[in-house]
């Protein structure tokens, strides 16, 4: 079983739509959780950290459920520029290195 | 701040040659640098962790004699793909963990190096 699993999509949504991505992780000892965004042929960029209490950054809301080992990302009022691959990322046993999911592809259309 | 560069950004080479990729932290000192590899439509996979002044720690399945890592200073780590073959063609990305990081899991990613082996 992979450490971090995501639905690869693609998710095709119209501008202004709300879209949600889910992710599960297998290592219950994981401590840190993130969503990264990766554009085609580019490096991943940190979108936001994910906390147990849930956190919001503008149109983006992330939630963590430690009991279910489940992470989510909600994007409201989608923009064309949100089109990218969203990577669910969890820290590894070493505490420093990161485990990446395969990513969920989002395409926002006019 | 917190910029990481990689050089070259793209390289095409013949099978059997060796390729060196540099990863530099431009405005901070990095005690640890990580090397990842990403095949098309796959996730980033950690290859190795390198700490300044010590030998790199390789992930299971990564050949240390094929992927030579040198972390000679607090701002530079190099990955050398020796005797590259077409199956080594991939996107290689480094990340650097600052010496003084706000969180222990803080990493800054380089822009990646796309390697194509003919």
mmCIF file of C-alpha atoms in Angstrom:
data_model
loop_
_atom_site.group_PDB
_atom_site.id
_atom_site.type_symbol
_atom_site.label_atom_id
_atom_site.label_comp_id
_atom_site.label_asym_id
_atom_site.label_seq_id
_atom_site.Cartn_x
_atom_site.Cartn_y
_atom_site.Cartn_z
ATOM 1 C CA UNK A 1 0.000 0.000 0.000
ATOM 2 C CA UNK A 2 1.354 3.400 -0.948
ATOM 3 C CA UNK A 3 2.021 5.809 1.909
ATOM 4 C CA UNK A 4 -0.026 8.604 0.406
ATOM 5 C CA UNK A 5 -2.958 7.960 -1.897
ATOM 6 C CA UNK A 6 -4.940 10.401 -3.949
ATOM 7 C CA UNK A 7 -7.566 10.222 -6.635
ATOM 8 C CA UNK A 8 -5.597 11.195 -9.762
ATOM 9 C CA UNK A 9 -8.595 12.805 -11.434
ATOM 10 C CA UNK A 10 -8.672 14.669 -13.699
ATOM 11 C CA UNK A 11 -11.235 16.990 -12.235
ATOM 12 C CA UNK A 12 -12.686 19.248 -14.914
ATOM 13 C CA UNK A 13 -14.717 22.070 -13.393
ATOM 14 C CA UNK A 14 -16.103 25.373 -14.675
ATOM 15 C CA UNK A 15 -14.845 28.683 -13.367
ATOM 16 C CA UNK A 16 -16.476 29.593 -10.093
ATOM 17 C CA UNK A 17 -17.121 26.011 -9.047
ATOM 18 C CA UNK A 18 -16.155 24.500 -5.732
ATOM 19 C CA UNK A 19 -13.999 21.407 -5.879
ATOM 20 C CA UNK A 20 -12.709 19.081 -3.170
ATOM 21 C CA UNK A 21 -9.734 16.741 -3.175
ATOM 22 C CA UNK A 22 -9.132 13.927 -0.764
ATOM 23 C CA UNK A 23 -6.069 12.076 0.355
ATOM 24 C CA UNK A 24 -5.335 9.212 2.726
ATOM 25 C CA UNK A 25 -2.051 8.307 4.360
ATOM 26 C CA UNK A 26 -0.925 5.026 5.853
ATOM 27 C CA UNK A 27 1.626 5.999 8.480
ATOM 28 C CA UNK A 28 -0.214 6.885 11.671
ATOM 29 C CA UNK A 29 3.004 8.334 13.108
ATOM 30 C CA UNK A 30 3.112 11.081 10.481
ATOM 31 C CA UNK A 31 3.290 14.512 12.011
ATOM 32 C CA UNK A 32 3.125 17.082 9.263
ATOM 33 C CA UNK A 33 0.783 17.419 6.348
ATOM 34 C CA UNK A 34 0.756 19.702 3.357
ATOM 35 C CA UNK A 35 -0.848 20.461 0.066
ATOM 36 C CA UNK A 36 1.524 21.393 -2.723
ATOM 37 C CA UNK A 37 0.684 22.617 -6.176
ATOM 38 C CA UNK A 38 2.652 21.512 -9.207
ATOM 39 C CA UNK A 39 2.328 23.081 -12.623
ATOM 40 C CA UNK A 40 3.290 21.112 -15.700
ATOM 41 C CA UNK A 41 7.040 20.408 -15.840
ATOM 42 C CA UNK A 42 7.732 22.604 -12.831
ATOM 43 C CA UNK A 43 8.769 22.007 -9.248
ATOM 44 C CA UNK A 44 6.114 21.619 -6.539
ATOM 45 C CA UNK A 45 5.236 24.740 -4.589
ATOM 46 C CA UNK A 46 3.815 24.761 -1.095
ATOM 47 C CA UNK A 47 0.160 25.729 -1.113
ATOM 48 C CA UNK A 48 -0.585 25.308 2.562
ATOM 49 C CA UNK A 49 0.122 23.282 5.637
ATOM 50 C CA UNK A 50 -2.700 21.241 7.101
ATOM 51 C CA UNK A 51 -3.569 21.318 10.779
ATOM 52 C CA UNK A 52 -5.935 19.214 12.861
ATOM 53 C CA UNK A 53 -8.046 22.249 13.593
ATOM 54 C CA UNK A 54 -8.439 22.928 9.897
ATOM 55 C CA UNK A 55 -7.087 26.009 8.229
ATOM 56 C CA UNK A 56 -8.156 28.415 5.567
ATOM 57 C CA UNK A 57 -6.200 30.613 3.196
ATOM 58 C CA UNK A 58 -8.444 32.700 1.025
ATOM 59 C CA UNK A 59 -10.380 30.364 -1.257
ATOM 60 C CA UNK A 60 -8.520 27.299 -0.002
ATOM 61 C CA UNK A 61 -9.503 25.263 3.036
ATOM 62 C CA UNK A 62 -7.588 22.248 4.300
ATOM 63 C CA UNK A 63 -8.761 19.695 6.830
ATOM 64 C CA UNK A 64 -7.017 16.856 8.623
ATOM 65 C CA UNK A 65 -8.673 13.897 10.284
ATOM 66 C CA UNK A 66 -6.012 11.991 12.190
ATOM 67 C CA UNK A 67 -8.378 9.242 13.310
ATOM 68 C CA UNK A 68 -9.250 8.399 9.708
ATOM 69 C CA UNK A 69 -5.822 9.387 8.369
ATOM 70 C CA UNK A 70 -7.511 11.574 5.851
ATOM 71 C CA UNK A 71 -6.676 14.999 4.446
ATOM 72 C CA UNK A 72 -8.806 17.214 2.274
ATOM 73 C CA UNK A 73 -8.489 20.381 0.252
ATOM 74 C CA UNK A 74 -11.427 22.516 -0.754
ATOM 75 C CA UNK A 75 -11.127 25.172 -3.422
ATOM 76 C CA UNK A 76 -13.957 27.662 -3.677
ATOM 77 C CA UNK A 77 -14.724 29.973 -6.593
ATOM 78 C CA UNK A 78 -12.253 28.198 -8.883
ATOM 79 C CA UNK A 79 -10.142 30.345 -11.186
ATOM 80 C CA UNK A 80 -8.555 29.371 -14.481
ATOM 81 C CA UNK A 81 -5.187 29.841 -12.798
ATOM 82 C CA UNK A 82 -6.027 27.097 -10.304
ATOM 83 C CA UNK A 83 -5.500 24.519 -13.068
ATOM 84 C CA UNK A 84 -2.604 22.400 -11.865
ATOM 85 C CA UNK A 85 -1.814 19.146 -10.109
ATOM 86 C CA UNK A 86 -2.391 19.179 -6.364
ATOM 87 C CA UNK A 87 -0.074 17.012 -4.334
ATOM 88 C CA UNK A 88 -0.902 15.664 -0.913
ATOM 89 C CA UNK A 89 2.297 15.501 1.106
ATOM 90 C CA UNK A 90 3.056 13.858 4.437
ATOM 91 C CA UNK A 91 6.269 13.808 6.381
ATOM 92 C CA UNK A 92 8.082 10.527 6.553
ATOM 93 C CA UNK A 93 9.306 8.483 9.459
ATOM 94 C CA UNK A 94 12.557 10.422 9.473
ATOM 95 C CA UNK A 95 10.633 13.536 10.307
ATOM 96 C CA UNK A 96 12.275 15.575 7.592
ATOM 97 C CA UNK A 97 11.806 13.903 4.228
ATOM 98 C CA UNK A 98 8.426 14.217 2.552
ATOM 99 C CA UNK A 99 6.183 11.575 1.016
ATOM 100 C CA UNK A 100 4.266 12.784 -1.979
ATOM 101 C CA UNK A 101 1.019 11.480 -3.364
ATOM 102 C CA UNK A 102 0.717 11.096 -7.139
ATOM 103 C CA UNK A 103 -1.333 14.214 -7.302
ATOM 104 C CA UNK A 104 -4.815 15.146 -8.391
ATOM 105 C CA UNK A 105 -5.131 16.962 -11.680
ATOM 106 C CA UNK A 106 -7.481 19.937 -11.826
ATOM 107 C CA UNK A 107 -8.570 21.701 -14.983
ATOM 108 C CA UNK A 108 -10.719 24.800 -14.598
ATOM 109 C CA UNK A 109 -12.492 25.733 -17.785
ATOM 110 C CA UNK A 110 -14.077 29.035 -18.869
ATOM 111 C CA UNK B 1 14.498 34.718 0.358
ATOM 112 C CA UNK B 2 14.876 30.916 0.524
ATOM 113 C CA UNK B 3 15.821 30.363 -3.102
ATOM 114 C CA UNK B 4 17.167 27.063 -4.352
ATOM 115 C CA UNK B 5 18.700 26.782 -7.794
ATOM 116 C CA UNK B 6 19.479 23.768 -9.907
ATOM 117 C CA UNK B 7 21.821 23.486 -12.825
ATOM 118 C CA UNK B 8 21.362 22.489 -15.532
ATOM 119 C CA UNK B 9 17.626 22.881 -15.989
ATOM 120 C CA UNK B 10 17.624 20.460 -18.859
ATOM 121 C CA UNK B 11 20.143 17.977 -20.187
ATOM 122 C CA UNK B 12 20.119 15.541 -23.049
ATOM 123 C CA UNK B 13 22.894 12.987 -23.172
ATOM 124 C CA UNK B 14 23.869 9.753 -24.821
ATOM 125 C CA UNK B 15 23.496 6.440 -23.073
ATOM 126 C CA UNK B 16 26.564 5.562 -21.039
ATOM 127 C CA UNK B 17 27.613 9.081 -20.167
ATOM 128 C CA UNK B 18 27.592 10.598 -16.687
ATOM 129 C CA UNK B 19 25.598 13.668 -15.807
ATOM 130 C CA UNK B 20 26.153 15.973 -12.853
ATOM 131 C CA UNK B 21 23.321 18.049 -11.429
ATOM 132 C CA UNK B 22 23.991 20.853 -8.972
ATOM 133 C CA UNK B 23 21.657 22.059 -6.264
ATOM 134 C CA UNK B 24 22.448 25.327 -4.502
ATOM 135 C CA UNK B 25 20.784 27.200 -1.695
ATOM 136 C CA UNK B 26 21.348 30.814 -2.694
ATOM 137 C CA UNK B 27 20.525 32.776 0.409
ATOM 138 C CA UNK B 28 20.619 30.320 3.262
ATOM 139 C CA UNK B 29 22.680 27.486 4.614
ATOM 140 C CA UNK B 30 21.223 24.037 4.188
ATOM 141 C CA UNK B 31 22.172 21.331 6.625
ATOM 142 C CA UNK B 32 20.176 18.778 4.695
ATOM 143 C CA UNK B 33 19.370 18.450 1.031
ATOM 144 C CA UNK B 34 17.005 15.942 -0.506
ATOM 145 C CA UNK B 35 17.029 14.509 -3.994
ATOM 146 C CA UNK B 36 13.748 13.432 -5.575
ATOM 147 C CA UNK B 37 12.907 11.896 -8.914
ATOM 148 C CA UNK B 38 9.615 12.163 -10.751
ATOM 149 C CA UNK B 39 8.627 10.029 -13.722
ATOM 150 C CA UNK B 40 5.751 11.194 -15.954
ATOM 151 C CA UNK B 41 2.391 11.055 -14.213
ATOM 152 C CA UNK B 42 4.034 9.697 -11.061
ATOM 153 C CA UNK B 43 4.675 11.199 -7.658
ATOM 154 C CA UNK B 44 7.956 12.632 -6.524
ATOM 155 C CA UNK B 45 9.981 9.808 -5.034
ATOM 156 C CA UNK B 46 12.713 10.495 -2.516
ATOM 157 C CA UNK B 47 16.014 9.086 -3.743
ATOM 158 C CA UNK B 48 18.395 10.151 -1.021
ATOM 159 C CA UNK B 49 19.014 12.502 1.846
ATOM 160 C CA UNK B 50 22.347 14.229 2.124
ATOM 161 C CA UNK B 51 23.757 16.019 5.125
ATOM 162 C CA UNK B 52 26.664 18.376 4.807
ATOM 163 C CA UNK B 53 29.942 16.647 5.426
ATOM 164 C CA UNK B 54 28.584 13.122 5.670
ATOM 165 C CA UNK B 55 27.565 10.302 3.372
ATOM 166 C CA UNK B 56 24.146 10.380 1.805
ATOM 167 C CA UNK B 57 21.398 8.068 2.960
ATOM 168 C CA UNK B 58 19.737 6.314 0.050
ATOM 169 C CA UNK B 59 16.180 5.066 -0.126
ATOM 170 C CA UNK B 60 15.505 1.414 -0.737
ATOM 171 C CA UNK B 61 15.953 0.493 -4.382
ATOM 172 C CA UNK B 62 18.187 3.451 -5.237
ATOM 173 C CA UNK B 63 21.683 2.374 -6.258
ATOM 174 C CA UNK B 64 24.238 4.469 -4.421
ATOM 175 C CA UNK B 65 26.973 3.595 -6.906
ATOM 176 C CA UNK B 66 24.857 4.834 -9.771
ATOM 177 C CA UNK B 67 23.558 8.005 -8.156
ATOM 178 C CA UNK B 68 26.523 9.643 -6.491
ATOM 179 C CA UNK B 69 25.709 12.429 -4.082
ATOM 180 C CA UNK B 70 28.153 14.916 -2.687
ATOM 181 C CA UNK B 71 27.174 17.554 -0.147
ATOM 182 C CA UNK B 72 30.480 19.324 0.209
ATOM 183 C CA UNK B 73 29.256 22.597 1.650
ATOM 184 C CA UNK B 74 26.255 24.102 3.383
ATOM 185 C CA UNK B 75 25.055 25.584 0.103
ATOM 186 C CA UNK B 76 25.828 22.940 -2.504
ATOM 187 C CA UNK B 77 24.877 19.351 -3.154
ATOM 188 C CA UNK B 78 25.540 17.489 -6.385
ATOM 189 C CA UNK B 79 23.920 14.411 -7.858
ATOM 190 C CA UNK B 80 25.870 12.521 -10.494
ATOM 191 C CA UNK B 81 24.030 9.972 -12.576
ATOM 192 C CA UNK B 82 26.770 7.605 -13.681
ATOM 193 C CA UNK B 83 26.542 5.655 -16.916
ATOM 194 C CA UNK B 84 23.081 7.006 -17.594
ATOM 195 C CA UNK B 85 20.599 4.877 -19.518
ATOM 196 C CA UNK B 86 17.251 5.740 -21.090
ATOM 197 C CA UNK B 87 15.385 4.433 -18.041
ATOM 198 C CA UNK B 88 17.133 7.135 -15.973
ATOM 199 C CA UNK B 89 15.338 9.800 -17.989
ATOM 200 C CA UNK B 90 13.285 11.685 -15.438
ATOM 201 C CA UNK B 91 12.709 14.977 -13.659
ATOM 202 C CA UNK B 92 15.213 15.324 -10.827
ATOM 203 C CA UNK B 93 14.321 17.810 -8.100
ATOM 204 C CA UNK B 94 16.322 18.811 -5.068
ATOM 205 C CA UNK B 95 15.125 20.470 -1.922
ATOM 206 C CA UNK B 96 17.025 22.089 0.900
ATOM 207 C CA UNK B 97 16.279 22.261 4.590
ATOM 208 C CA UNK B 98 17.583 25.472 6.137
ATOM 209 C CA UNK B 99 19.994 25.387 9.013
ATOM 210 C CA UNK B 100 17.612 27.662 10.862
ATOM 211 C CA UNK B 101 14.152 26.618 9.805
ATOM 212 C CA UNK B 102 10.839 27.794 11.258
ATOM 213 C CA UNK B 103 9.749 24.147 11.308
ATOM 214 C CA UNK B 104 11.767 20.950 11.244
ATOM 215 C CA UNK B 105 10.005 19.877 8.049
ATOM 216 C CA UNK B 106 10.581 23.134 6.158
ATOM 217 C CA UNK B 107 12.038 22.503 2.704
ATOM 218 C CA UNK B 108 12.573 24.697 -0.288
ATOM 219 C CA UNK B 109 12.512 23.110 -3.702
ATOM 220 C CA UNK B 110 14.737 23.756 -6.660
ATOM 221 C CA UNK B 111 13.210 24.206 -10.127
ATOM 222 C CA UNK B 112 14.204 20.696 -11.205
ATOM 223 C CA UNK B 113 16.418 19.217 -13.892
ATOM 224 C CA UNK B 114 14.898 17.335 -16.772
ATOM 225 C CA UNK B 115 17.222 14.551 -17.888
ATOM 226 C CA UNK B 116 16.746 12.808 -21.204
ATOM 227 C CA UNK B 117 19.044 9.919 -22.027
ATOM 228 C CA UNK B 118 19.056 8.880 -25.662
#
